């Protein structure tokens, strides 16, 4: 089997996290470490790892950039991240995925056809910040976007495959993110930080 092409990971780690008291969401600890570190570890094989968001702790070698304008939304953040990408493939992720695995990243990269592939969760919902993409397709998609707009709208014209990962019984799903206090408590229970 041919080796997969080099790739860059772009992790969106901004947002206000208003429902979590305005805290820096990717820096919240699940499983004994910040969620952002879990995400960055899952993409350790990338040629480059780029985090888009406000100043925050990142490991050595990880590029930290800010979207313009600051807090300008996910499309502005994606545009800022793509400016740091020199590979033909980019893996686009949220910074608050405490159960993300290298195996899922490898599966996405291995199944990439067309413009991109993204994960569909257990309810059938597209996880727009959990996918692998052709860099050129993403650049073209964000080039015409102006003002506040959604990633869903920007991605709509792209040829996108969907992946429904198999989740073993009792295992936390890799698409689980932490948008609310209840999400964070549930993640910490699943990680063994809190009693279930």
GROMACS .gro file of C-alpha atoms in nm:
model
  196
    1UNK     CA    1   0.000   0.000   0.000
    2UNK     CA    2   0.129   0.345  -0.092
    3UNK     CA    3   0.214   0.573   0.199
    4UNK     CA    4  -0.037   0.850   0.259
    5UNK     CA    5   0.072   1.201   0.153
    6UNK     CA    6   0.214   1.450   0.405
    7UNK     CA    7  -0.050   1.648   0.587
    8UNK     CA    8  -0.100   1.941   0.819
    9UNK     CA    9  -0.328   1.953   1.123
   10UNK     CA   10  -0.526   2.273   1.179
   11UNK     CA   11  -0.693   2.288   1.520
   12UNK     CA   12  -0.951   2.558   1.589
   13UNK     CA   13  -0.904   2.649   1.955
   14UNK     CA   14  -1.082   2.983   1.989
   15UNK     CA   15  -1.439   3.072   2.062
   16UNK     CA   16  -1.586   3.236   2.369
   17UNK     CA   17  -1.702   2.918   2.549
   18UNK     CA   18  -1.979   3.134   2.696
   19UNK     CA   19  -2.167   2.829   2.824
   20UNK     CA   20  -1.856   2.726   3.019
   21UNK     CA   21  -1.813   3.059   3.193
   22UNK     CA   22  -1.593   3.207   2.921
   23UNK     CA   23  -1.302   2.977   3.005
   24UNK     CA   24  -1.049   2.874   2.740
   25UNK     CA   25  -1.234   2.556   2.646
   26UNK     CA   26  -0.944   2.363   2.485
   27UNK     CA   27  -0.739   2.413   2.803
   28UNK     CA   28  -0.999   2.245   3.025
   29UNK     CA   29  -0.871   1.918   3.167
   30UNK     CA   30  -1.028   1.581   3.079
   31UNK     CA   31  -0.846   1.258   3.154
   32UNK     CA   32  -0.574   1.439   3.345
   33UNK     CA   33  -0.468   1.677   3.068
   34UNK     CA   34  -0.599   1.968   2.862
   35UNK     CA   35  -0.823   1.862   2.575
   36UNK     CA   36  -0.603   2.055   2.331
   37UNK     CA   37  -0.305   1.836   2.424
   38UNK     CA   38  -0.510   1.523   2.354
   39UNK     CA   39  -0.599   1.660   2.009
   40UNK     CA   40  -0.239   1.759   1.933
   41UNK     CA   41  -0.112   1.417   2.042
   42UNK     CA   42  -0.360   1.249   1.805
   43UNK     CA   43  -0.207   1.446   1.515
   44UNK     CA   44   0.157   1.405   1.618
   45UNK     CA   45   0.233   1.251   1.277
   46UNK     CA   46   0.145   1.571   1.090
   47UNK     CA   47   0.415   1.757   0.899
   48UNK     CA   48   0.298   2.066   1.085
   49UNK     CA   49   0.049   2.131   1.365
   50UNK     CA   50  -0.128   2.468   1.366
   51UNK     CA   51  -0.350   2.594   1.648
   52UNK     CA   52  -0.577   2.889   1.571
   53UNK     CA   53  -0.697   3.091   1.867
   54UNK     CA   54  -0.598   3.329   2.145
   55UNK     CA   55  -0.260   3.305   2.318
   56UNK     CA   56  -0.249   2.977   2.511
   57UNK     CA   57  -0.009   2.701   2.609
   58UNK     CA   58   0.096   2.480   2.318
   59UNK     CA   59   0.380   2.227   2.296
   60UNK     CA   60   0.712   2.321   2.131
   61UNK     CA   61   0.695   2.307   1.752
   62UNK     CA   62   0.322   2.382   1.734
   63UNK     CA   63   0.240   2.701   1.542
   64UNK     CA   64  -0.008   2.933   1.715
   65UNK     CA   65  -0.190   3.190   1.499
   66UNK     CA   66  -0.485   3.422   1.554
   67UNK     CA   67  -0.780   3.470   1.323
   68UNK     CA   68  -0.856   3.820   1.193
   69UNK     CA   69  -1.054   3.977   1.335
   70UNK     CA   70  -1.004   3.807   1.672
   71UNK     CA   71  -1.315   3.606   1.764
   72UNK     CA   72  -1.415   3.635   1.398
   73UNK     CA   73  -1.568   3.288   1.392
   74UNK     CA   74  -1.469   2.949   1.251
   75UNK     CA   75  -1.443   3.058   0.888
   76UNK     CA   76  -1.197   3.335   0.977
   77UNK     CA   77  -1.009   3.086   1.194
   78UNK     CA   78  -0.996   2.832   0.912
   79UNK     CA   79  -0.863   3.099   0.676
   80UNK     CA   80  -0.588   3.189   0.926
   81UNK     CA   81  -0.496   2.824   0.971
   82UNK     CA   82  -0.484   2.756   0.597
   83UNK     CA   83  -0.231   3.039   0.557
   84UNK     CA   84   0.014   2.816   0.749
   85UNK     CA   85  -0.048   2.502   0.539
   86UNK     CA   86   0.199   2.392   0.270
   87UNK     CA   87   0.077   2.031   0.226
   88UNK     CA   88  -0.193   1.910  -0.014
   89UNK     CA   89  -0.393   1.753   0.269
   90UNK     CA   90  -0.519   1.919   0.587
   91UNK     CA   91  -0.692   1.763   0.886
   92UNK     CA   92  -0.933   2.014   1.039
   93UNK     CA   93  -1.025   1.966   1.403
   94UNK     CA   94  -1.189   2.125   1.703
   95UNK     CA   95  -0.967   2.180   2.005
   96UNK     CA   96  -1.212   2.021   2.250
   97UNK     CA   97  -1.217   1.654   2.146
   98UNK     CA   98  -1.096   1.468   2.458
   99UNK     CA   99  -1.136   1.121   2.307
  100UNK     CA  100  -0.981   1.180   1.964
  101UNK     CA  101  -0.741   0.905   1.853
  102UNK     CA  102  -0.457   0.872   1.606
  103UNK     CA  103  -0.639   0.570   1.462
  104UNK     CA  104  -0.938   0.782   1.362
  105UNK     CA  105  -0.712   1.045   1.206
  106UNK     CA  106  -0.536   0.772   1.006
  107UNK     CA  107  -0.871   0.631   0.894
  108UNK     CA  108  -0.988   0.973   0.774
  109UNK     CA  109  -0.664   1.028   0.582
  110UNK     CA  110  -0.679   0.681   0.429
  111UNK     CA  111  -1.037   0.728   0.308
  112UNK     CA  112  -0.994   1.080   0.172
  113UNK     CA  113  -1.141   1.113  -0.176
  114UNK     CA  114  -1.300   1.407  -0.354
  115UNK     CA  115  -1.270   1.734  -0.163
  116UNK     CA  116  -1.288   1.588   0.185
  117UNK     CA  117  -1.422   1.342   0.436
  118UNK     CA  118  -1.573   1.414   0.774
  119UNK     CA  119  -1.707   1.219   1.066
  120UNK     CA  120  -2.079   1.170   1.118
  121UNK     CA  121  -2.174   1.119   1.482
  122UNK     CA  122  -2.413   0.865   1.632
  123UNK     CA  123  -2.713   1.090   1.564
  124UNK     CA  124  -2.625   1.133   1.195
  125UNK     CA  125  -2.493   1.488   1.235
  126UNK     CA  126  -2.189   1.602   1.037
  127UNK     CA  127  -1.895   1.691   1.259
  128UNK     CA  128  -1.753   1.978   1.056
  129UNK     CA  129  -1.445   2.007   1.276
  130UNK     CA  130  -1.345   1.643   1.251
  131UNK     CA  131  -1.235   1.569   0.897
  132UNK     CA  132  -0.961   1.548   0.636
  133UNK     CA  133  -0.960   1.773   0.331
  134UNK     CA  134  -0.781   1.868   0.012
  135UNK     CA  135  -0.613   2.195   0.100
  136UNK     CA  136  -0.696   2.350  -0.238
  137UNK     CA  137  -1.067   2.272  -0.193
  138UNK     CA  138  -1.078   2.439   0.149
  139UNK     CA  139  -0.889   2.743   0.024
  140UNK     CA  140  -1.133   2.783  -0.264
  141UNK     CA  141  -1.429   2.740  -0.028
  142UNK     CA  142  -1.320   3.014   0.214
  143UNK     CA  143  -1.194   3.252  -0.055
  144UNK     CA  144  -1.540   3.388  -0.134
  145UNK     CA  145  -1.675   3.383   0.222
  146UNK     CA  146  -1.720   3.728   0.370
  147UNK     CA  147  -1.857   3.846   0.699
  148UNK     CA  148  -1.986   3.608   0.963
  149UNK     CA  149  -2.090   3.283   0.797
  150UNK     CA  150  -2.109   2.919   0.899
  151UNK     CA  151  -1.871   2.639   0.809
  152UNK     CA  152  -2.176   2.437   0.699
  153UNK     CA  153  -2.256   2.699   0.435
  154UNK     CA  154  -1.892   2.724   0.323
  155UNK     CA  155  -1.858   2.345   0.293
  156UNK     CA  156  -2.195   2.296   0.117
  157UNK     CA  157  -2.059   2.308  -0.243
  158UNK     CA  158  -1.774   2.063  -0.170
  159UNK     CA  159  -1.770   1.694  -0.262
  160UNK     CA  160  -1.762   1.542   0.086
  161UNK     CA  161  -1.764   1.179   0.197
  162UNK     CA  162  -1.891   1.078   0.540
  163UNK     CA  163  -1.733   0.835   0.784
  164UNK     CA  164  -1.930   0.671   1.064
  165UNK     CA  165  -1.663   0.539   1.300
  166UNK     CA  166  -1.727   0.219   1.489
  167UNK     CA  167  -1.735   0.289   1.863
  168UNK     CA  168  -1.689  -0.015   2.088
  169UNK     CA  169  -1.963  -0.063   2.350
  170UNK     CA  170  -1.894   0.151   2.655
  171UNK     CA  171  -1.619   0.352   2.485
  172UNK     CA  172  -1.654   0.730   2.457
  173UNK     CA  173  -1.716   0.845   2.100
  174UNK     CA  174  -1.421   1.024   1.937
  175UNK     CA  175  -1.650   1.304   1.817
  176UNK     CA  176  -1.758   1.396   2.169
  177UNK     CA  177  -1.686   1.763   2.236
  178UNK     CA  178  -1.745   1.977   2.543
  179UNK     CA  179  -1.975   2.269   2.468
  180UNK     CA  180  -2.169   2.283   2.794
  181UNK     CA  181  -2.099   2.219   3.163
  182UNK     CA  182  -2.298   1.894   3.132
  183UNK     CA  183  -2.079   1.784   2.837
  184UNK     CA  184  -1.768   1.854   3.042
  185UNK     CA  185  -1.896   1.657   3.343
  186UNK     CA  186  -1.992   1.364   3.117
  187UNK     CA  187  -1.648   1.366   2.950
  188UNK     CA  188  -1.475   1.370   3.286
  189UNK     CA  189  -1.692   1.077   3.402
  190UNK     CA  190  -1.608   0.878   3.090
  191UNK     CA  191  -1.238   0.957   3.137
  192UNK     CA  192  -1.252   0.840   3.497
  193UNK     CA  193  -1.191   1.185   3.646
  194UNK     CA  194  -1.527   1.184   3.822
  195UNK     CA  195  -1.753   0.906   3.948
  196UNK     CA  196  -2.007   0.800   3.683
   0.00000   0.00000   0.00000
